[in-house]
Every structure is written in structure tokens, then in C-alpha cells.
CSV table of C-alpha atoms in Angstrom, one decimal:
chain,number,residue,atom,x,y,z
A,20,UNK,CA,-11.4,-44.9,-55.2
A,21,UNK,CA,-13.7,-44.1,-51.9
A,22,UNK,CA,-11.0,-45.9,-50.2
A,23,UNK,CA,-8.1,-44.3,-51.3
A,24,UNK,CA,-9.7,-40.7,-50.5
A,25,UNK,CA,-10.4,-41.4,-47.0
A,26,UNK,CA,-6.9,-42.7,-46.8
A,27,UNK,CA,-5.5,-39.2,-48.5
A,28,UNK,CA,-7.9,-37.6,-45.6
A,29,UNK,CA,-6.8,-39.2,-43.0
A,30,UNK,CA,-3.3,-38.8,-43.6
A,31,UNK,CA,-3.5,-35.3,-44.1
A,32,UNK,CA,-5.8,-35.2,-40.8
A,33,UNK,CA,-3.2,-37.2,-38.5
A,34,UNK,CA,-0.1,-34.3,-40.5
A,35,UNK,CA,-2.2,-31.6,-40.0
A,36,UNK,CA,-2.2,-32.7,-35.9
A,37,UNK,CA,1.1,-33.7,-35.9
A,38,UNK,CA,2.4,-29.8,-36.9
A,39,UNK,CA,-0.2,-28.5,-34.8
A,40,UNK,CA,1.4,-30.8,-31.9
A,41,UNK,CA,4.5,-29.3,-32.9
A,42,UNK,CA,4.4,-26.3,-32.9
A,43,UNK,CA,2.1,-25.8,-29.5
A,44,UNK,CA,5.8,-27.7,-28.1
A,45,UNK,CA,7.7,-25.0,-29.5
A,46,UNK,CA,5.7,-22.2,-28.3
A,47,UNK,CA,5.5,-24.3,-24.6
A,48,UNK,CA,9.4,-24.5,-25.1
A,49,UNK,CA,9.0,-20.8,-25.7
A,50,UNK,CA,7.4,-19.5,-22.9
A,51,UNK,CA,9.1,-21.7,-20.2
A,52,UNK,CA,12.2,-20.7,-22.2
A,53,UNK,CA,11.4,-16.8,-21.4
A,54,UNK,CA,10.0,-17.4,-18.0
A,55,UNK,CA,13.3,-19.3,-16.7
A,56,UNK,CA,15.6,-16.4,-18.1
A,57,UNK,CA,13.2,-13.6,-16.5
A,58,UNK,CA,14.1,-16.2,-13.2
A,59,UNK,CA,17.5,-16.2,-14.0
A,60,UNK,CA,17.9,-12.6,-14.3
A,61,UNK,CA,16.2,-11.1,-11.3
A,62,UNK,CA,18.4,-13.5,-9.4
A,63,UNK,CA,21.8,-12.8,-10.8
A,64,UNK,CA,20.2,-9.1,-10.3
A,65,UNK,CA,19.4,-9.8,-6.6
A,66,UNK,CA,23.2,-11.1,-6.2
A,67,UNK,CA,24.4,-8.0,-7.7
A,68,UNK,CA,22.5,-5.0,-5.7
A,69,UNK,CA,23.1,-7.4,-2.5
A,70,UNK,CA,27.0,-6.9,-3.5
A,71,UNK,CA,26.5,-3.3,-4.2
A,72,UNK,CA,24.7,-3.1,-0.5
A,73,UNK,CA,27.3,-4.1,1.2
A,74,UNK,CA,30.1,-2.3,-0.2
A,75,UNK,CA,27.8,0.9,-0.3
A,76,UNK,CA,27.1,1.0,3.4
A,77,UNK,CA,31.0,-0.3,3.9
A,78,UNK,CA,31.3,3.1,2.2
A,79,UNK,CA,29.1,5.5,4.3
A,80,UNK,CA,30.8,4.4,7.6
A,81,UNK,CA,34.5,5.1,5.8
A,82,UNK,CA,33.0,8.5,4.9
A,83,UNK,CA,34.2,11.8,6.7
A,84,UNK,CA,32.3,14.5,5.0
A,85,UNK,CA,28.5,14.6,5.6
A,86,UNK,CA,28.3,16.5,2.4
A,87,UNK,CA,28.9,13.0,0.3
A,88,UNK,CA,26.7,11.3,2.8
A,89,UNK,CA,23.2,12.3,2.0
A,90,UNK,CA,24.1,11.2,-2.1
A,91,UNK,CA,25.5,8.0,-1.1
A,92,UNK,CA,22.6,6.9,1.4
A,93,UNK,CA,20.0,8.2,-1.2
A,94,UNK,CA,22.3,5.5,-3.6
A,95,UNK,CA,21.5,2.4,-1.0
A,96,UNK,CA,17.8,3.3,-0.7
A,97,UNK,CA,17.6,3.0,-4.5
A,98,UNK,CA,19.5,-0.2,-4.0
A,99,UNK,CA,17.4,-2.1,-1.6
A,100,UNK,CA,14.4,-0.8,-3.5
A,101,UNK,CA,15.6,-2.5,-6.8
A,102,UNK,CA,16.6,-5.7,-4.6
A,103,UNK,CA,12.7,-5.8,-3.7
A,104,UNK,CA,11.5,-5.7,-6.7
A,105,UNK,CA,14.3,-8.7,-8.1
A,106,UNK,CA,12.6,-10.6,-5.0
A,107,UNK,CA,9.1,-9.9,-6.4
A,108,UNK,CA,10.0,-11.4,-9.5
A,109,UNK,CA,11.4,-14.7,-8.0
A,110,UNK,CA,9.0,-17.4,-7.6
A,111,UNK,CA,9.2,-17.4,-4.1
A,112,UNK,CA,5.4,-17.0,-3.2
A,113,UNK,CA,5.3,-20.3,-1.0
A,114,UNK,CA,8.6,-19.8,0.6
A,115,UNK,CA,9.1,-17.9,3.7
A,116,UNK,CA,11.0,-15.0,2.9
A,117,UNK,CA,9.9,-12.0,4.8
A,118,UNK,CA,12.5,-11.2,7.7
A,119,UNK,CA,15.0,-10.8,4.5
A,120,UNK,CA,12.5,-8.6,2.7
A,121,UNK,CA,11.6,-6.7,6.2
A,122,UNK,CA,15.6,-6.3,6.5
A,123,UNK,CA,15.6,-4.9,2.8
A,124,UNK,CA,12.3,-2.3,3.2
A,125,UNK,CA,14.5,-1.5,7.3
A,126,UNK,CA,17.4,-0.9,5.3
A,127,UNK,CA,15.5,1.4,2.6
A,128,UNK,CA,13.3,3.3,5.5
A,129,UNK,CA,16.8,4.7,7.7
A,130,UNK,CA,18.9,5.1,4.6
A,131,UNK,CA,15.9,7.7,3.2
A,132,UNK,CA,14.6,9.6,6.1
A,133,UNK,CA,18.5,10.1,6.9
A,134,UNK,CA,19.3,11.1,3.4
A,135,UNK,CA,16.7,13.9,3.3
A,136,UNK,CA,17.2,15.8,6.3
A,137,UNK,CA,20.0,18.6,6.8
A,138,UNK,CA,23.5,16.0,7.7
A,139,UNK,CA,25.3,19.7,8.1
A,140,UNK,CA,22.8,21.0,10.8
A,141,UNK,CA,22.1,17.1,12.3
A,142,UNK,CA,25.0,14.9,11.4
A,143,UNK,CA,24.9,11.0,12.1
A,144,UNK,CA,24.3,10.4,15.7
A,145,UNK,CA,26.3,7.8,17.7
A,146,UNK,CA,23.5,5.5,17.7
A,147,UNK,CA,22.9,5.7,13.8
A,148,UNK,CA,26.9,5.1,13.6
A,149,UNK,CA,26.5,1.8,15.5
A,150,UNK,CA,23.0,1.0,13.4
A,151,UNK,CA,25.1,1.0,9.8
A,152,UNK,CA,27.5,-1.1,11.7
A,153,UNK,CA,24.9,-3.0,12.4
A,154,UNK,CA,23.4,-3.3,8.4
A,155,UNK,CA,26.8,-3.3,7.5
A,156,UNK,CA,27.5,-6.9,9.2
A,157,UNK,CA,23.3,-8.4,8.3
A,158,UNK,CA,23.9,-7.2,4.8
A,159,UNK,CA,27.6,-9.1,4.7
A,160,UNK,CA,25.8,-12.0,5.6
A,161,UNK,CA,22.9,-11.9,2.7
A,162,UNK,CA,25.8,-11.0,0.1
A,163,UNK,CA,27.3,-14.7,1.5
A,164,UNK,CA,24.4,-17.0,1.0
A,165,UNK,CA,23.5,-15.7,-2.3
A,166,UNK,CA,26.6,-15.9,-3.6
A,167,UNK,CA,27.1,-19.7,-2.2
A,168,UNK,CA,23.4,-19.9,-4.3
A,169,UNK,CA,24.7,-18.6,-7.1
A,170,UNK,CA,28.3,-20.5,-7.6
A,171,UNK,CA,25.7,-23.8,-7.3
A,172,UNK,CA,22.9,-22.3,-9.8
A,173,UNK,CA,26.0,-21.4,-12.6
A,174,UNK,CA,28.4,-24.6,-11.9
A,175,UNK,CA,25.4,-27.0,-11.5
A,176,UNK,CA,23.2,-25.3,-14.2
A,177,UNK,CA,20.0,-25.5,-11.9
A,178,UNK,CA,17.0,-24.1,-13.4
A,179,UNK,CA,14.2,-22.2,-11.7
A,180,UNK,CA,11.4,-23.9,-12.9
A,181,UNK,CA,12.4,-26.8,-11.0
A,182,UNK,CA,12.5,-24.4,-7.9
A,183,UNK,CA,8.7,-23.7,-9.0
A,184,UNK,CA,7.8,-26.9,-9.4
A,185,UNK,CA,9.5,-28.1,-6.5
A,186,UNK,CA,7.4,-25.1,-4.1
A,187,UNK,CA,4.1,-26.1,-5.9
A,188,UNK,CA,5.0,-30.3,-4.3
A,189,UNK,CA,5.9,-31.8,-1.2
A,190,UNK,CA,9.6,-32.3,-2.3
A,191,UNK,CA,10.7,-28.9,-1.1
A,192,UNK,CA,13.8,-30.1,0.5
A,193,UNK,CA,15.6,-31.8,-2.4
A,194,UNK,CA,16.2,-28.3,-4.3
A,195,UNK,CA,19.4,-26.9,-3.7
A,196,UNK,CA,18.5,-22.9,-4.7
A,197,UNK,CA,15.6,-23.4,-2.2
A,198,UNK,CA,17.6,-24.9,0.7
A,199,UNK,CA,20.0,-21.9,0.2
A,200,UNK,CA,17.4,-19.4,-0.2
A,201,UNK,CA,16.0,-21.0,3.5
A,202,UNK,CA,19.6,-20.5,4.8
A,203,UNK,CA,19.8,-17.0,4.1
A,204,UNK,CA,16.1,-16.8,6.0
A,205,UNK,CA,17.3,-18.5,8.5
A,206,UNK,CA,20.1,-16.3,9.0
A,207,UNK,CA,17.9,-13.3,9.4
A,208,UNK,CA,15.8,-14.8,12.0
A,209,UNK,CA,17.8,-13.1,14.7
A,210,UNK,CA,17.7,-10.4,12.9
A,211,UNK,CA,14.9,-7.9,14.8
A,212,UNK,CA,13.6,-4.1,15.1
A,213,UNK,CA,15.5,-3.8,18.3
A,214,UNK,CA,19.2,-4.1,16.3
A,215,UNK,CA,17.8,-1.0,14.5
A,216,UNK,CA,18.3,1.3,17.9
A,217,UNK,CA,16.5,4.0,19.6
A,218,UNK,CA,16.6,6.1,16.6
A,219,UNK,CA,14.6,4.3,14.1
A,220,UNK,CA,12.6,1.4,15.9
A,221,UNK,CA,8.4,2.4,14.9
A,222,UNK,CA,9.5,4.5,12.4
A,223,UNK,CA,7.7,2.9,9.8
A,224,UNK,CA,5.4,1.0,11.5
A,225,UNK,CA,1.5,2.3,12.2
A,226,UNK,CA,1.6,1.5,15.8
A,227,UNK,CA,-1.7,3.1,16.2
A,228,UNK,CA,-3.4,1.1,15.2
A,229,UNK,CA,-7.0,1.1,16.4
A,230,UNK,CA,-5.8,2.1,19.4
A,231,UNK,CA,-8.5,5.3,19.5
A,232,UNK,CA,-11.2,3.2,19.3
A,233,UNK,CA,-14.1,3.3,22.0
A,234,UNK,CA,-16.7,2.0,23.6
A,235,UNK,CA,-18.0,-1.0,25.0
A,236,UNK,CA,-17.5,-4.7,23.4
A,237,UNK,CA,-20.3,-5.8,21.3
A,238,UNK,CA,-22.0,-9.0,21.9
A,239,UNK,CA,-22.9,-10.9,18.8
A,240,UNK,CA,-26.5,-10.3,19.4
A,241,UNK,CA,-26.3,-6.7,19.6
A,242,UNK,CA,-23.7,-6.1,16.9
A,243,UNK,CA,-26.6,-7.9,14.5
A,244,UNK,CA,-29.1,-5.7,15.6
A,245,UNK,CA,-27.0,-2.9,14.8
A,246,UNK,CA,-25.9,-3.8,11.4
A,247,UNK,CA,-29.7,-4.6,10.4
A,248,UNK,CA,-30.5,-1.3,11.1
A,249,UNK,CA,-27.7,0.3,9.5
A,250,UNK,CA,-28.2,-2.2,6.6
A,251,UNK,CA,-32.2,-2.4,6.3
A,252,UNK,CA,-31.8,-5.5,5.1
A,253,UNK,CA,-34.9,-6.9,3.0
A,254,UNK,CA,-37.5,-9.7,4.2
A,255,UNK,CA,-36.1,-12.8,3.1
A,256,UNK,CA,-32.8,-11.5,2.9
A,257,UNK,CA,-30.2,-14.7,3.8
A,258,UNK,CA,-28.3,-13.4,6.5
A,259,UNK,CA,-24.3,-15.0,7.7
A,260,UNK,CA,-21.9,-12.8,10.4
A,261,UNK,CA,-18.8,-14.1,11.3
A,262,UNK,CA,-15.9,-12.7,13.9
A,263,UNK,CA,-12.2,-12.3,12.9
A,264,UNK,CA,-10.4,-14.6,13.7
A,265,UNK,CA,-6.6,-14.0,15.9
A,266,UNK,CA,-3.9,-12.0,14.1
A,267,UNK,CA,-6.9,-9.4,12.7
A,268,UNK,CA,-5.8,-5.7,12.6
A,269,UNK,CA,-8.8,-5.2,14.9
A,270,UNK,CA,-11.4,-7.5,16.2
A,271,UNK,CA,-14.7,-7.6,13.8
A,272,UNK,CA,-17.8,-9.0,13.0
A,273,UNK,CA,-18.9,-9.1,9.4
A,274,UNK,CA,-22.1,-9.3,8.2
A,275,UNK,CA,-23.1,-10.5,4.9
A,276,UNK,CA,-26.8,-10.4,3.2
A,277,UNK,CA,-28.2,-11.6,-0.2
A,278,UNK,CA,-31.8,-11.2,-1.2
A,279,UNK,CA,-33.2,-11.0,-5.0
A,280,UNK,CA,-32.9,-7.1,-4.8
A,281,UNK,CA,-29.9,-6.2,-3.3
A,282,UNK,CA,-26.5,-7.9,-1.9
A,283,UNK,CA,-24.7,-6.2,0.9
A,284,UNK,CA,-21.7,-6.8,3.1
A,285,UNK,CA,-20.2,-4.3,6.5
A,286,UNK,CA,-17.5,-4.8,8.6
A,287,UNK,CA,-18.2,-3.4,12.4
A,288,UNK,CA,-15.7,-2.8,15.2
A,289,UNK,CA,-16.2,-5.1,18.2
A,290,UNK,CA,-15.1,-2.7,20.5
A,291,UNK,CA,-17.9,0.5,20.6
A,292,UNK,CA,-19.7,-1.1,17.3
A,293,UNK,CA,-18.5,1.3,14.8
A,294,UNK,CA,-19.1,0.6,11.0
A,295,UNK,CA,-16.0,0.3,9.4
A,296,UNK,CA,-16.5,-0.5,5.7
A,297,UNK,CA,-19.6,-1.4,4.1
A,298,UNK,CA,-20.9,-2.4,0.2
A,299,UNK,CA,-24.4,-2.5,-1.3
A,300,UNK,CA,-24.7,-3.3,-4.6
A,301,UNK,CA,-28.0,-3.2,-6.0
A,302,UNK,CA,-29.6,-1.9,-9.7
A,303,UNK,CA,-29.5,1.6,-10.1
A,304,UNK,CA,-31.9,3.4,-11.7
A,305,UNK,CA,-31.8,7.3,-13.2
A,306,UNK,CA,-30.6,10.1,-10.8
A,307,UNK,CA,-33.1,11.8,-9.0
A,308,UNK,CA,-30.7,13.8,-6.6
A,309,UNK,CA,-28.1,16.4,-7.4
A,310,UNK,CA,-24.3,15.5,-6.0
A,311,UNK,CA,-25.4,18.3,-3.3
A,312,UNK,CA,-28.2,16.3,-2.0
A,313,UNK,CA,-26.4,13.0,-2.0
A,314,UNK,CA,-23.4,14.7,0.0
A,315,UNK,CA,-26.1,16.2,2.7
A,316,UNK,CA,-27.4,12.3,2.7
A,317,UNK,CA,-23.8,11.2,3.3
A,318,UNK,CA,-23.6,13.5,6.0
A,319,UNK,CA,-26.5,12.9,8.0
A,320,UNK,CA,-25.4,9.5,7.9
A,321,UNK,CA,-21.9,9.9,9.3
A,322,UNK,CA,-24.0,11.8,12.0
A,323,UNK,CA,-25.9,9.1,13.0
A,324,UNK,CA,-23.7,6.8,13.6
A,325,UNK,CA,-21.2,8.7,15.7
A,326,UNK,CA,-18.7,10.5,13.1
A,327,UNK,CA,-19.4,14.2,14.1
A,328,UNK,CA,-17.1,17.4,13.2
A,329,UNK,CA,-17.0,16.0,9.3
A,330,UNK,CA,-17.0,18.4,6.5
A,331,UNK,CA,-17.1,16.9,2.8
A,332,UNK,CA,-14.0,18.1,1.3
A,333,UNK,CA,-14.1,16.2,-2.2
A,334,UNK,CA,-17.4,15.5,-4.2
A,335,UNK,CA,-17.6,13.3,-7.5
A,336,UNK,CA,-20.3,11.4,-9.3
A,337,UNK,CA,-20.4,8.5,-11.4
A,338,UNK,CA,-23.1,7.7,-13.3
A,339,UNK,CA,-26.0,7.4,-10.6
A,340,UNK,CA,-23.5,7.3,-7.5
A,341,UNK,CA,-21.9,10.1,-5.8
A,342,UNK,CA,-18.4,9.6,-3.5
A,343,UNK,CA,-18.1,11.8,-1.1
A,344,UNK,CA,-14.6,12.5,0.5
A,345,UNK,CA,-14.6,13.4,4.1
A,346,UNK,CA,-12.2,15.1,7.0
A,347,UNK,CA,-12.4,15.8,10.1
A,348,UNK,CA,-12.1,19.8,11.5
A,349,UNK,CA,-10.5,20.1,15.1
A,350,UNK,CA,-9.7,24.5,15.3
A,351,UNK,CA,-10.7,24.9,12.3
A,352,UNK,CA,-7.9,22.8,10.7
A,353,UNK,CA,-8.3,20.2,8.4
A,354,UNK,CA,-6.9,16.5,9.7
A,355,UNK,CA,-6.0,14.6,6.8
A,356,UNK,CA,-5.3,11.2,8.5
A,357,UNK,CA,-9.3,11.4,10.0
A,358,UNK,CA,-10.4,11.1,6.2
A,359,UNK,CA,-13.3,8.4,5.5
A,360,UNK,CA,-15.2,7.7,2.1
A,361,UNK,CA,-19.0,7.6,1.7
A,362,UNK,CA,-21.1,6.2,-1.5
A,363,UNK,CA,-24.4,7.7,-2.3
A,364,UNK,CA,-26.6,6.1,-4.9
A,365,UNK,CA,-27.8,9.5,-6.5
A,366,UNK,CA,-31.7,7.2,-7.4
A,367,UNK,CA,-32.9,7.5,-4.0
A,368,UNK,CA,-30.4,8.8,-1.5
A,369,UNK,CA,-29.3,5.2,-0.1
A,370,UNK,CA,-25.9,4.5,1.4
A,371,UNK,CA,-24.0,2.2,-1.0
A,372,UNK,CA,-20.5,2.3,0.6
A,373,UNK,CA,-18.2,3.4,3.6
A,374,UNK,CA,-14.8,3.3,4.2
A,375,UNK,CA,-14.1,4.6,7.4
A,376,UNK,CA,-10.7,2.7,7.9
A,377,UNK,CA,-8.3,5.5,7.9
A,378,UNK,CA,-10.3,7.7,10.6
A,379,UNK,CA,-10.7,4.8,12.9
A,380,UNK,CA,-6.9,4.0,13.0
A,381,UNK,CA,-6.0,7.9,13.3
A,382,UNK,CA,-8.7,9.8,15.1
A,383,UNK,CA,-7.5,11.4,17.8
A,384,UNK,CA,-7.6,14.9,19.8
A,385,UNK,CA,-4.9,16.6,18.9
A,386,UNK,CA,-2.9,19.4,20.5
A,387,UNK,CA,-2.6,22.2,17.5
A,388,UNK,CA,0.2,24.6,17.9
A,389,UNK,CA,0.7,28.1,16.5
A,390,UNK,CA,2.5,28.5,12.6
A,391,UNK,CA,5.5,29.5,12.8
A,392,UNK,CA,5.1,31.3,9.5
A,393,UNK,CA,2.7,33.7,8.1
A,394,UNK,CA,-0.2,33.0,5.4
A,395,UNK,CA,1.7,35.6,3.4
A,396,UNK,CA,5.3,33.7,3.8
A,397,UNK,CA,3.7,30.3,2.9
A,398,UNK,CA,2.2,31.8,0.0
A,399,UNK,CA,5.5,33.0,-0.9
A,400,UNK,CA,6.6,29.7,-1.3
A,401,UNK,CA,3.9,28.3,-4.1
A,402,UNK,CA,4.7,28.4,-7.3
A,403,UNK,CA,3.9,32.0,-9.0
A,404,UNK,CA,2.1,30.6,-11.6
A,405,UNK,CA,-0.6,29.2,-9.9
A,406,UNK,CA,-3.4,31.3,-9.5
A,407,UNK,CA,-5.0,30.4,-5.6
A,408,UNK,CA,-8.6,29.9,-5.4
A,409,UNK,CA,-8.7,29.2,-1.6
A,410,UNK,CA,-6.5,29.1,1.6
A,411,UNK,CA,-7.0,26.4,4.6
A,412,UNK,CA,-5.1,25.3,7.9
A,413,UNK,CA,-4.2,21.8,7.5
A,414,UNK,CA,-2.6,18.3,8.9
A,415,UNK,CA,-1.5,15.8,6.9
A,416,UNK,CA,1.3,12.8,6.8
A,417,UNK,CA,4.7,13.9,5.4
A,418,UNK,CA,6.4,11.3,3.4
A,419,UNK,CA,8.3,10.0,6.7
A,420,UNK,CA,4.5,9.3,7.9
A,421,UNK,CA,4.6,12.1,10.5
A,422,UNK,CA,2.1,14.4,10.8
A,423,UNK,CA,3.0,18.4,10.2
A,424,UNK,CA,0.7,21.1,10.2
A,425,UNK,CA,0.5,23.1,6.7
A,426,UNK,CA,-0.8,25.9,5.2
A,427,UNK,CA,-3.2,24.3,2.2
A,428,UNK,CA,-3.4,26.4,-0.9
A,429,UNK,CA,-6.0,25.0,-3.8
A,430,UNK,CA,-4.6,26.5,-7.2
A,431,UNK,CA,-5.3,26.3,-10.9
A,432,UNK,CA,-2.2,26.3,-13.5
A,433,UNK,CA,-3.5,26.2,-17.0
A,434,UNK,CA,-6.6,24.1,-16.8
A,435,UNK,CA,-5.7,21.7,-14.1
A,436,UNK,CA,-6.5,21.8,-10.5
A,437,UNK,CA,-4.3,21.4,-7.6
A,438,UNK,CA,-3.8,21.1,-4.0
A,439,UNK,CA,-0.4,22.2,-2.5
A,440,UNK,CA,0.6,22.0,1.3
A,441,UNK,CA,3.1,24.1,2.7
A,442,UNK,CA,4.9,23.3,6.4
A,443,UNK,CA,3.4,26.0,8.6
A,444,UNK,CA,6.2,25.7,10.8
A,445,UNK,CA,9.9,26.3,8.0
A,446,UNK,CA,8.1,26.7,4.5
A,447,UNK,CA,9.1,23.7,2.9
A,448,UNK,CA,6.9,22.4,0.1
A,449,UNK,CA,5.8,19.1,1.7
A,450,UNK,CA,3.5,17.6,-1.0
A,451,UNK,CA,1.4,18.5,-4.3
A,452,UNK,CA,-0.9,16.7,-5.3
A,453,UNK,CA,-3.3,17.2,-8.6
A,454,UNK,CA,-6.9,16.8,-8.5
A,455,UNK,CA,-8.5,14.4,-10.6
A,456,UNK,CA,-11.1,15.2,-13.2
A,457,UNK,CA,-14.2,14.0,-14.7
A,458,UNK,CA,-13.3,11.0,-16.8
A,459,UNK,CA,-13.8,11.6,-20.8
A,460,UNK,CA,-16.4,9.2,-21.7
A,461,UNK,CA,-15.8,7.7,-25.6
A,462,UNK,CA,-18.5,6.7,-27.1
């Protein structure tokens, strides 16, 4: 009897795995299943907006009347930004792929600051003529390889989880859809910012970076004593600093603590030892300072250590830690890009973060012109329903990363806040931006 029941058991043990097996294979089968058609799709996608592409830009240089121009090159910058993101879906993370993808974001960068601007007043030049011939010929030659890629993937019925498995090995060059997907890189590799022309090369490019930096170059001896004293690092505290390595934006040395009390990390600029980021993480305990004093403790600090003519434009406090927003003021005008971020634990007044990156890359002195316009004309221009609370002279970075000199207006419509810039020089609304408030806390 005993014998048989451990029999029954069993069996229904070793059935009872045997469906489980089962069905964790189907749903395996099921995911790969979806992940190979998500593959499938952003390619075929990808071979269709590179097809679009090139006919659309075939298109612009048939045109005749600027008036469809500016539509038609807002259609390709759509394009080539849906042909990034089909990339982004392909699993193509170990494959070199980035002077196609730097020719698609080239592509989307002239197409939109040309589509924007007046073609009526400031048709297509010469030079942007022969720089869509130019695309017009690179983007033929994409459209080719991926449709060689393509005929092979439908008449050969390749999958893409081979192409994922093959990436993750060593046997990269027995898969077809990566050998054509290499040729199509390789085809771009004389493919360079200088075919783009005079008008565009730098256009989207930061190439300042760092460049206002100064001072003298930090030994490693003295750049350690600086960050201690910055830091205050604990007795005890284990202490690493590294330099950066070649290909950094900027050459650093990092220092790193960890002690039973506190962790902390900073990054400091070789060149004139400025502190560029920093974190401390350490228990907080209850707030003993108002987001006032914390801000006045944020701005001694800034003072300190060398970034002077900053006023706190932005306060906001979570929990026992206050972030303070700063800008710099040159003529009484505020200079967006010369912005850095300061962290204040609100328990005892320490400095638990800076992010000084942005001011570092931009600061500069700056020759201000004269508005064009009136206060009264840029006002004019802001939406009548918000009511203004104040009025400031401003620079920021338009969306073509220049910077333009604004009127800034900080309104209220209905119950939210916001902070609207107006080009001091023709009026035009250059960018709005709403303020963010307290978070709601559900509890």
C-alpha cells in the first residue's frame, strides 16, 4: 500500500515538473518570440525612413519655392530623428556604429536650424545648396546597404537573436546582418564635419569646452591638500585619488573617502584646482536651519573657493537638504550658461553636493549689448493672462545652443509658476519654462 502511494507521489511529482518545464519553454519561446519581432520591426523601420531620407532631401534640392522648403526640411528632421530611435532599438550596443548615427543627428541638426529661420528674408545659400548635395549622395549610400541587408534578412530568414548572440561571442564575422551593418559603417568613415561646409561645421558641437578654465596645473600633492580641506575628511577616513585618464573632457583628479560616518567623493580641475562636482553622503538628522540660512552657507562656500558674482536664483528643500540654484550676474544680467548647483544639509550647514560643470565649461566675460526692444515691447509679447511678479535682464541658450540676451518675466497663470524669456533684440518668445513645485507627499 506504502509502496504504491509513494509511487502515485512520485508520478505526480515528476508531471507536476514536467508542465512546469513546459510551460517556462513556452513563455522562453514567448519572450524571444516578442524580442525578435521588436528586432525585426525597428529594422524594416530603419530601411524605410532611410528610403524616405533620401527621396525627401532628393526633393528639397528639386524645390523652387522657399515657401514649401521650411515644411519639407522640418519632414527630414522628424525623419532622421525616428531613424535614431529604430537604431536605439537594434541590438547593436557592441557594434561600432556611431559615424552613421553622427551622419543621422548632422542630418537632423542643418535640416532644423534651416527649417526655423525666415527662408523668404535668408533663402538657402550656395554653400547649404552644395551641403544637401552632399547628404543627398551619403544618404543614397545608407539607403543601399540596408537594403542589400534587408533582401538577405527576408530571402534568407535571418533572425536577430543570432546577431545578439553572435555580438555577445567571438564569432562576429560569420553573421551576415552584422557584416552588412559594418559595411554601411564603413562607408561612412569618410564621411566627416568638414563635407558639412562653412555653414554648419561646430554648430552643434560645445567647442568650449573647458577652455575658460585658469590657473596653474596642480600637482598631485597639492590637489590632495586642497580637497582635504574642502572635504574635512574624518581621522581614519580611507583615502584613494586617481587622475583621468586620455580622452577626459578635462584633465582631473578624483578623490574618494570612506570612514564609518560619512562617504564622500569630488572631482577637481587639474588646471587652477577648481572643485567640479562633489557628493557626501552621510545620516541626516532634523533641520536646524531654515532654507535661508543653508543658501547663505551655500554662498559663502562658492566664495571661498573662487566662484564670486553668484546670486541664488532657485531655492528648494528636501527633507533635511536644501539645493540651491545658482547664476552668475555680469551688468546686472543674469548668465544662464554660468549656472552651478550647491547641496546644503539643513542639520548643521555642511556642503553635501556641487555641480559646478556647466559654469566651468561656459564662464566667460562677456560683451553685453544694448536691447533692441523696450521692457514695455517685451512685455507686450507674454501672454495676457499671466500676471508678472518680477522683471530681469537675462542670457540664456536658444534651442540652436546660441546665446541671446532676453528680457526674463516670472509669471503666475492660475496656480502655477513660470519663467518666460523674451529676445531682447526682435521679441520672439524664445523659451517658457514652468517651475517646479513642492512634491505632494502621500502618506
Amino acid at each position: 500500500m506504502i509502496r504504491w502511494l509513494l509511487i502515485g507521489v512520485l508520478a505526480v511529482g515528476v508531471t507536476g515538473t514536467a508542465v512546469w518545464g513546459y510551460q517556462e519553454h513556452q513563455e522562453k519561446n514567448a519572450i524571444l518570440v516578442q524580442a525578435e519581432n521588436s528586432y525585426q520591426r525597428a529594422f524594416h523601420d530603419l530601411s524605410y525612413h532611410t528610403n524616405l531620407l533620401h527621396d525627401k532631401i532628393g526633393t528639397v534640392l528639386a524645390m523652387n519655392s522657399q515657401k514649401q522648403l521650411s515644411p519639407q526640411l522640418a519632414d527630414i528632421w522628424r525623419i532622421t530623428s525616428e531613424a535614431h530611435n529604430d537604431v536605439g532599438q537594434l541590438p547593436l550596443a557592441l557594434l561600432p556604429f556611431n559615424k552613421t548615427e553622427e551622419f543621422l543627428s548632422d542630418i537632423g541638426e542643418f535640416t532644423y536650424r534651416t527649417a526655423i529661420r525666415d527662408l523668404n528674408k535668408n533663402p538657402l545659400t550656395d554653400d547649404e545648396v552644395k551641403l544637401l548635395e552632399n547628404l543627398y549622395k551619403q544618404s543614397g549610400k545608407i539607403e543601399k546597404e540596408l537594403r542589400k541587408v534587408q533582401y538577405m534578412v527576408l530571402n534568407d530568414n535571418l533572425r536577430w537573436m543570432d546577431v545578439q548572440l553572435a555580438l555577445a561571442s567571438d564569432e562576429k564575422s560569420d553573421n551576415t546582418i552584422i557584416d552588412g551593418f559594418k559595411t554601411v559603417e564603413k562607408n561612412m568613415e569618410g564621411y566627416s564635419e568638414g563635407d558639412l561646409g562653412p555653414t554648419f561645421t561646430g554648430a552643434s558641437q560645445q567647442n568650449h569646452e573647458y577652455q575658460f578654465l585658469k590657473g596653474e596645473n596642480l600637482s598631485e600633492e597639492k590637489a590632495r591638500e586642497k580637497t582635504k580641506k574642502i572635504f574635512e575628511i574624518p581621522q581614519g577616513a580611507k583615502v584613494t585619488m586617481t587622475k583621468s585618464g586620455k580622452g577626459a573632457e578635462v584633465p582631473t583628479y578624483s578623490l574618494s573617502y570612506r570612514s564609518d560616518k560619512k562617504n564622500g567623493y569630488m572631482d577637481i580641475s587639474v588646471k587652477g584646482g577648481h572643485p567640479i562636482s562633489i557628493l557626501v553622503e552621510r545620516d541626516l538628522k532634523e533641520a536646524e536651519l531654515g532654507l535661508y540660512e543653508g543658501s547663505e552657507k551655500a554662498k559663502n562656500f562658492l566664495e571661498k573657493y573662487k566662484y564670486k558674482g553668484m546670486e541664488n536664483f532657485q531655492s528648494t528643500q528636501y527633507d533635511q537638504v536644501g539645493v540651491y540654484n545658482f547664476l552668475y550676474i555680469q551688468d546686472d544680467v543674469r548668465i544662464y550658461p554660468d549656472s552651478l548647483q550647491v547641496k546644503v544639509a539643513l542639520d548643521n550647514g555642511d556642503i553635501l553636493g556641487l555641480s559646478a560643470r556647466d559654469f566651468l565649461m561656459n564662464h566667460h566675460k562677456r560683451s553685453i549689448k544694448e536691447p533692441k526692444i523696450s521692457e514695455e515691447e517685451a512685455r507686450s509679447n507674454v501672454n495676457p493672462n499671466v500676471k508678472i511678479q518680477e522683471q530681469h535682464m537675462a542670457i540664456i541658450e536658444n534651442d540652436l545652443n546660441e546665446e541671446v540676451l532676453c528680457y526674463e518675466f516670472l509669471g503666475t497663470l492660475g496656480e502655477s509658476t513660470y519663467r518666460i524669456f523674451i529676445n531682447a533684440n526682435d521679441g520672439i518668445e524664445e523659451k517658457v519654462e514652468k517651475l517646479k513645485q513642492a512634491e505632494m507627499k502621500f502618506e
